[in-house]
Coordinates of C-alpha atoms in Angstrom, one line a residue:
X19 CA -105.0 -50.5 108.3
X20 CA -106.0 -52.0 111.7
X21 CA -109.8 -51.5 113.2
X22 CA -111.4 -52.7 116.1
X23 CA -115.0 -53.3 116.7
X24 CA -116.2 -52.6 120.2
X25 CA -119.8 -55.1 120.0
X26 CA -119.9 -57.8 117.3
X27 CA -123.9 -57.7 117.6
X28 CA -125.8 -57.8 114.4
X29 CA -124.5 -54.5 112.9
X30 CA -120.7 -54.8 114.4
X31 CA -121.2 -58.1 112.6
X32 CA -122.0 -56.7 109.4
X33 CA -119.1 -54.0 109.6
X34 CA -116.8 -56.9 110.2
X35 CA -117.9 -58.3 107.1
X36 CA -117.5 -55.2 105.2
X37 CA -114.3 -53.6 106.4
X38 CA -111.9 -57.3 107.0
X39 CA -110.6 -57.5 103.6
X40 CA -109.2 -53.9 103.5
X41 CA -107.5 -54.5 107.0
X42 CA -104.5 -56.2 108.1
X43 CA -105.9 -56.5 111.5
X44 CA -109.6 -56.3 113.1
X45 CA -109.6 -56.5 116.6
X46 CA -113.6 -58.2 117.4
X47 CA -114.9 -57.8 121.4
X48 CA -118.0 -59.1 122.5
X49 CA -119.6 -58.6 126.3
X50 CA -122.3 -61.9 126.1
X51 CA -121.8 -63.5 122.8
X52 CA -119.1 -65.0 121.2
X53 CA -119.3 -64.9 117.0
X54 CA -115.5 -65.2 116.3
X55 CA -113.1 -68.0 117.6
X56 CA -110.5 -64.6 118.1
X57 CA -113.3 -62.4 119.3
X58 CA -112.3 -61.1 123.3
X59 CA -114.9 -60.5 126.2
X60 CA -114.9 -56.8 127.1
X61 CA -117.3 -55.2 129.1
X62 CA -117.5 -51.7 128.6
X63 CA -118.1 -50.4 132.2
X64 CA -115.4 -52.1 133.9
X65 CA -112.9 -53.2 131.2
X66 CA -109.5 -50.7 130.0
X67 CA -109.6 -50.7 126.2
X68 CA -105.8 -50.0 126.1
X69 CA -106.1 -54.3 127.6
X70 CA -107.4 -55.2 124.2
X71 CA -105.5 -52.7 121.5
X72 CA -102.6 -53.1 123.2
X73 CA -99.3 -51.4 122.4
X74 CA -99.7 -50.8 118.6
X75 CA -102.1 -47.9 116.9
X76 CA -105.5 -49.0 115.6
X77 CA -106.5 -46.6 113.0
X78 CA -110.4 -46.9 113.1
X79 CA -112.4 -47.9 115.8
X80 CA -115.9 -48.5 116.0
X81 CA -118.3 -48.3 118.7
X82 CA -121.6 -50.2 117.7
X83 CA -122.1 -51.8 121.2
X84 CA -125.5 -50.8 122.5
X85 CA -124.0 -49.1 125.7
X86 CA -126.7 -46.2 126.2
X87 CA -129.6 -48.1 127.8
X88 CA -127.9 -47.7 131.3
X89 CA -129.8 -46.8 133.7
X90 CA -126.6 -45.4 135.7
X91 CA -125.6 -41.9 133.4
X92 CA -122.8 -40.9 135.7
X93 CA -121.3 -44.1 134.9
X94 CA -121.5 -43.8 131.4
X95 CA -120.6 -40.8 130.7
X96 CA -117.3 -41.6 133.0
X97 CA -116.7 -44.9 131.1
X98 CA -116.8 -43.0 128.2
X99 CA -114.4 -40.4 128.6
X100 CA -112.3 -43.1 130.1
X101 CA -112.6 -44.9 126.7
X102 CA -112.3 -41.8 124.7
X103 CA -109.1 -40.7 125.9
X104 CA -107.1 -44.5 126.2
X105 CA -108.3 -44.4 122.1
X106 CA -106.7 -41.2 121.4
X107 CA -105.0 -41.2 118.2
X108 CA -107.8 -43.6 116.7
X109 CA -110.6 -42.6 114.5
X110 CA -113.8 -43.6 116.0
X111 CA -116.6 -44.1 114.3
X112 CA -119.5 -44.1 117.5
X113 CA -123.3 -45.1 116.6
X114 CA -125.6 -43.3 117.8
X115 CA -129.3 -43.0 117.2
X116 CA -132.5 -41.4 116.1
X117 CA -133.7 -41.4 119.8
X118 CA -132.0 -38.5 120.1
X119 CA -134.5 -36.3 119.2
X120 CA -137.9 -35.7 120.7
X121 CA -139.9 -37.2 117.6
X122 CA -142.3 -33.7 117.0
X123 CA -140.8 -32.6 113.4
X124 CA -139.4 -35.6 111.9
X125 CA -137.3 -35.7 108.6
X126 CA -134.0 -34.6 110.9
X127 CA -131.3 -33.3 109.2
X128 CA -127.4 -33.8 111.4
X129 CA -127.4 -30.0 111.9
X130 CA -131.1 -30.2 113.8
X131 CA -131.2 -29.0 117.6
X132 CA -130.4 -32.2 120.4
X133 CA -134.2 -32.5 122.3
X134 CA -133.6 -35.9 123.7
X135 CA -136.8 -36.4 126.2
X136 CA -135.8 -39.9 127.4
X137 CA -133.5 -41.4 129.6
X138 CA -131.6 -43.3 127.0
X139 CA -132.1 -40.1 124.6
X140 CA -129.9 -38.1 126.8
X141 CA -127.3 -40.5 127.4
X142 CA -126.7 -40.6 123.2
X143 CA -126.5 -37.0 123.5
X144 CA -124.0 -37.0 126.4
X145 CA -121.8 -39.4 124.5
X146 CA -122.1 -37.6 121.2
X147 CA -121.1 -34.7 123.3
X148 CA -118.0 -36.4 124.6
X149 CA -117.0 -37.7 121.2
X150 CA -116.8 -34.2 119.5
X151 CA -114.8 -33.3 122.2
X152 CA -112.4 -35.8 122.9
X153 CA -111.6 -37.1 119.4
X154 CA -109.1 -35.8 117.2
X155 CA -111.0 -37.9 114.4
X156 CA -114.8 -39.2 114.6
X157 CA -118.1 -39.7 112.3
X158 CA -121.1 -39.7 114.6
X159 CA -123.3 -42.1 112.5
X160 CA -126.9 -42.0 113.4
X161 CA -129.3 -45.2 112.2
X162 CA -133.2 -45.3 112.5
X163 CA -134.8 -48.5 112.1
X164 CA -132.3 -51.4 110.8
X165 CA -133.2 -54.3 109.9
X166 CA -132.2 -57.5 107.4
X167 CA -130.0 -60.2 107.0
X168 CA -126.3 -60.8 108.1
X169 CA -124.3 -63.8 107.4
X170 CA -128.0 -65.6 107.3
X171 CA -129.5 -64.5 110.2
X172 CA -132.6 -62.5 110.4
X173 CA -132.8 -59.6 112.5
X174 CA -134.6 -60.2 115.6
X175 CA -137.6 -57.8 114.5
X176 CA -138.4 -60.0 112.1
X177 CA -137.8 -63.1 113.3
X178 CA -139.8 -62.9 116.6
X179 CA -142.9 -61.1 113.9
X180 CA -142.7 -64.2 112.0
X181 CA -143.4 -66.2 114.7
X182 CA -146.0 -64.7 116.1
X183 CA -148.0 -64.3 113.1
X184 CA -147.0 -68.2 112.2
X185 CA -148.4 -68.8 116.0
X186 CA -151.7 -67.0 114.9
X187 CA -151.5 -64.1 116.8
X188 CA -152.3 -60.8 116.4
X189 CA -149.1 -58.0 116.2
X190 CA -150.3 -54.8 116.5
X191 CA -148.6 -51.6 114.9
X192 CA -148.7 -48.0 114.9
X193 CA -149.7 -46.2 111.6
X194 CA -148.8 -42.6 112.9
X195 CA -145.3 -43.4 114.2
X196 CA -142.4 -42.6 111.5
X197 CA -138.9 -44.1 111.3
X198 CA -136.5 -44.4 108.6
X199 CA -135.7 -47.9 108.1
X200 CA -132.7 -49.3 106.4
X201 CA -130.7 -52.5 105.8
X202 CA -128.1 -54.0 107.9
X203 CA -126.2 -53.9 104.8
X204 CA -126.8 -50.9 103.4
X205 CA -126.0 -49.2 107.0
X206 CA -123.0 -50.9 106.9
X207 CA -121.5 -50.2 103.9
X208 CA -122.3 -46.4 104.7
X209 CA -120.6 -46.6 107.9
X210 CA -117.5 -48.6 106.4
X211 CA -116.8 -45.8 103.8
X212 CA -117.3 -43.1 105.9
X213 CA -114.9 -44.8 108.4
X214 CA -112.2 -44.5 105.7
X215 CA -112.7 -40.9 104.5
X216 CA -111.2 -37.8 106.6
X217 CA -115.1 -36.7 107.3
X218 CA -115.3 -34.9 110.5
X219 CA -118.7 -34.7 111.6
X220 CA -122.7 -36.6 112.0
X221 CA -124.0 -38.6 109.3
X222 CA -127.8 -40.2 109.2
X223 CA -127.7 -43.5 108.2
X224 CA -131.0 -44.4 107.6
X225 CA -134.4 -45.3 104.7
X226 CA -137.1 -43.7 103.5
X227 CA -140.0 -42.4 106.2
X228 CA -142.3 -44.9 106.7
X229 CA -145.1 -45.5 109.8
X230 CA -143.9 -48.5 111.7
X231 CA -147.0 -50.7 110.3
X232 CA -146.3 -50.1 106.9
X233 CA -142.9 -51.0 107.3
X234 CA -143.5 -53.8 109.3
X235 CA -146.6 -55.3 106.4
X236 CA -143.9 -54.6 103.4
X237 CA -141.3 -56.8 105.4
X238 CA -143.6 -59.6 106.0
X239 CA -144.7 -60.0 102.6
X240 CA -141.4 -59.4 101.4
X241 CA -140.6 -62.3 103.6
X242 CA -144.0 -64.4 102.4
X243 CA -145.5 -64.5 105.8
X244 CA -149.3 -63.5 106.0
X245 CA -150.1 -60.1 107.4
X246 CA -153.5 -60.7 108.1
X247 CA -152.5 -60.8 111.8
X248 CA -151.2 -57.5 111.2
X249 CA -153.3 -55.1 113.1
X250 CA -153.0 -51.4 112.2
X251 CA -153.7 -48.7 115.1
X252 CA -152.8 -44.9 116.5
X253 CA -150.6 -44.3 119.1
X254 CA -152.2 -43.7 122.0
X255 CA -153.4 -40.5 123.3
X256 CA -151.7 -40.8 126.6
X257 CA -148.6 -42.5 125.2
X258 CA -145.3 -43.2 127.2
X259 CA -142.6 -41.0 127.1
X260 CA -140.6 -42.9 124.8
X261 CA -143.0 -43.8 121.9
X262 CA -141.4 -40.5 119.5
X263 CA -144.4 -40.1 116.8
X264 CA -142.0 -39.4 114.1
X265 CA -137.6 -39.4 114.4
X266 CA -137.3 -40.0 111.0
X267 CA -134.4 -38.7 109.1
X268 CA -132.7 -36.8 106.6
X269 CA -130.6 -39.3 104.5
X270 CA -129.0 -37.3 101.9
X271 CA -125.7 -36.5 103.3
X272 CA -125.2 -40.2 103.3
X273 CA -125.8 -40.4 99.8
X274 CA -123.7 -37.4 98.9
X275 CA -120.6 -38.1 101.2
X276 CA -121.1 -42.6 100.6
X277 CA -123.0 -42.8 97.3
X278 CA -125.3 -45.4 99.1
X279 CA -128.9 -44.8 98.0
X280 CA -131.1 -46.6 100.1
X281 CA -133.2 -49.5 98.5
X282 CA -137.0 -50.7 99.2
X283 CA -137.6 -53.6 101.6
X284 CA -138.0 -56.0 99.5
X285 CA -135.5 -55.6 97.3
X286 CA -132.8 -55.5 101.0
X287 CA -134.6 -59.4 101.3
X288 CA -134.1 -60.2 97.3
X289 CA -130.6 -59.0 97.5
X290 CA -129.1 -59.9 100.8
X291 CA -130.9 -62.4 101.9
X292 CA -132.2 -64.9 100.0
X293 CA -129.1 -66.6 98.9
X294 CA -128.4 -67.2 102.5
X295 CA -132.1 -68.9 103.4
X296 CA -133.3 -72.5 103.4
X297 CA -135.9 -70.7 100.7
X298 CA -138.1 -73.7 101.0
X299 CA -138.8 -71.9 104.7
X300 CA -140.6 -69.5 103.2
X301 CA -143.5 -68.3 100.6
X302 CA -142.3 -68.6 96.9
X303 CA -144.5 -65.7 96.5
X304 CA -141.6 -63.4 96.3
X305 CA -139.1 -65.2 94.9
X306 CA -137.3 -64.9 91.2

């Protein structure tokens, strides 16, 4: 089999990880960062794909690059169907997101109506749109929150909290906002399976509901950092547009079509973390 991973970020990372060893090839691109001494600069909006697969069939391609926060639709709903159609022949496995709905019911299952109400909302419907369309073969995947470890590195999320609340300052979260966090790991190894199967179709790939500030105090204590910097508050009654009050989701096609059963936080840190960390770093509070 031969795959290519359009954004070696932290979740193209993790898919690498997950899908090399059952590959003969894996084709990596990256736009700013470079991960992999074989990995090749591609920019999306101005780059032919066909230029990097070349001549021979890639079986699977996936599209984890973050490619929707364009201001410029037009232009990426062109780039896509350009893209699209020069992969035609290849699976493609595109992520999309929870953003993608309007955040008023919450728990959404992969059949629930589109109601995107932000800019980068409707541009992951456009492009789910075009990839129904245009591929003879796709999974739409659909994460919430990730978050995590890969290859020792702690997602960003995370990693910027920690510091703040190491700084001593104060990190406020909302209590009545509802996403469905899961691990790098866990996402990926969803993702990687559902790659390989003949699934035609959306899948959720995503935790169990939580509000933001819960999720954000379990991952600090999981991690040993103090949380009382951690200030608890509602979303605001005049809100921005794109604070969603609750784009949680659905999860259990994953588990019926992957067998992946998502895991608490803590036990994501115990299990895929900590044998990667300088544990002395951290707490010992939450170590075995």
């Amino acid at each position: 089999m031969k795959a290519a991973i359009i954004g070696t970020g932290f979740l193209g990372e993790q898919i690498y990880e997950d899908i090399k060893s059952s590959c003969e090839r894996v084709i990596l691109t990256h736009n700013r960062n470079k991960k992999y001494p074989d990995s090749v600069a591609f920019d999306f909006f101005s780059d032919d794909i066909m230029q990097i697969l070349g001549d021979k069939k890639t079986d699977i391609i996936f599209l984890p690059a973050k490619i929707e926060f364009i201001d410029d639709s037009k232009k990426l709903i062109d780039s896509m169907t350009e893209f699209l159609e020069n992969a035609k022949g290849s699976r493609i496995v595109y992520i999309s997101s929870d953003g993608i709905f309007d955040g008023q019911k919450g728990l959404y299952n992969e059949d629930d109506e589109l109601n995107p109400v932000t800019k980068y909302g409707n541009n992951l419907k456009s492009c789910e749109e075009l990839v129904r369309k245009k591929a003879d073969s796709y999974c739409i995947v659909r994460p919430s929150y990730l978050y995590g470890f890969v290859n020792g590195k702690l997602d960003s999320r995370f990693r910027k909290l920690k510091e703040e609340i190491e700084e001593g300052k104060e990190v406020r979260r909302f209590n009545d906002m509802y996403k469905s966090p899961l691990s790098y790991k866990q996402a990926s190894e969803a993702i990687v399976k559902i790659a390989k199967s003949d699934f035609n179709g959306i899948m959720n790939v995503s935790g169990e509901r939580k509000s933001v500030y819960d999720f954000t105090k379990e991952g600090l204590e999981s991690l040993g950092v103090s949380t009382e910097g951690l200030i608890e508050e509602p979303i605001p009654k005049d809100r921005p547009i794109d604070f969603l009050p609750d784009t949680s989701l659905n999860f259990s096609r994953m588990e019926n079509l992957t067998g992946v059963h998502p895991i608490s936080i803590r036990e994501s840190f115990e299990k895929f973390g900590w044998q990667y960390v300088d544990k002395n770093a951290f707490s010992n509070k939450y170590l075995r």
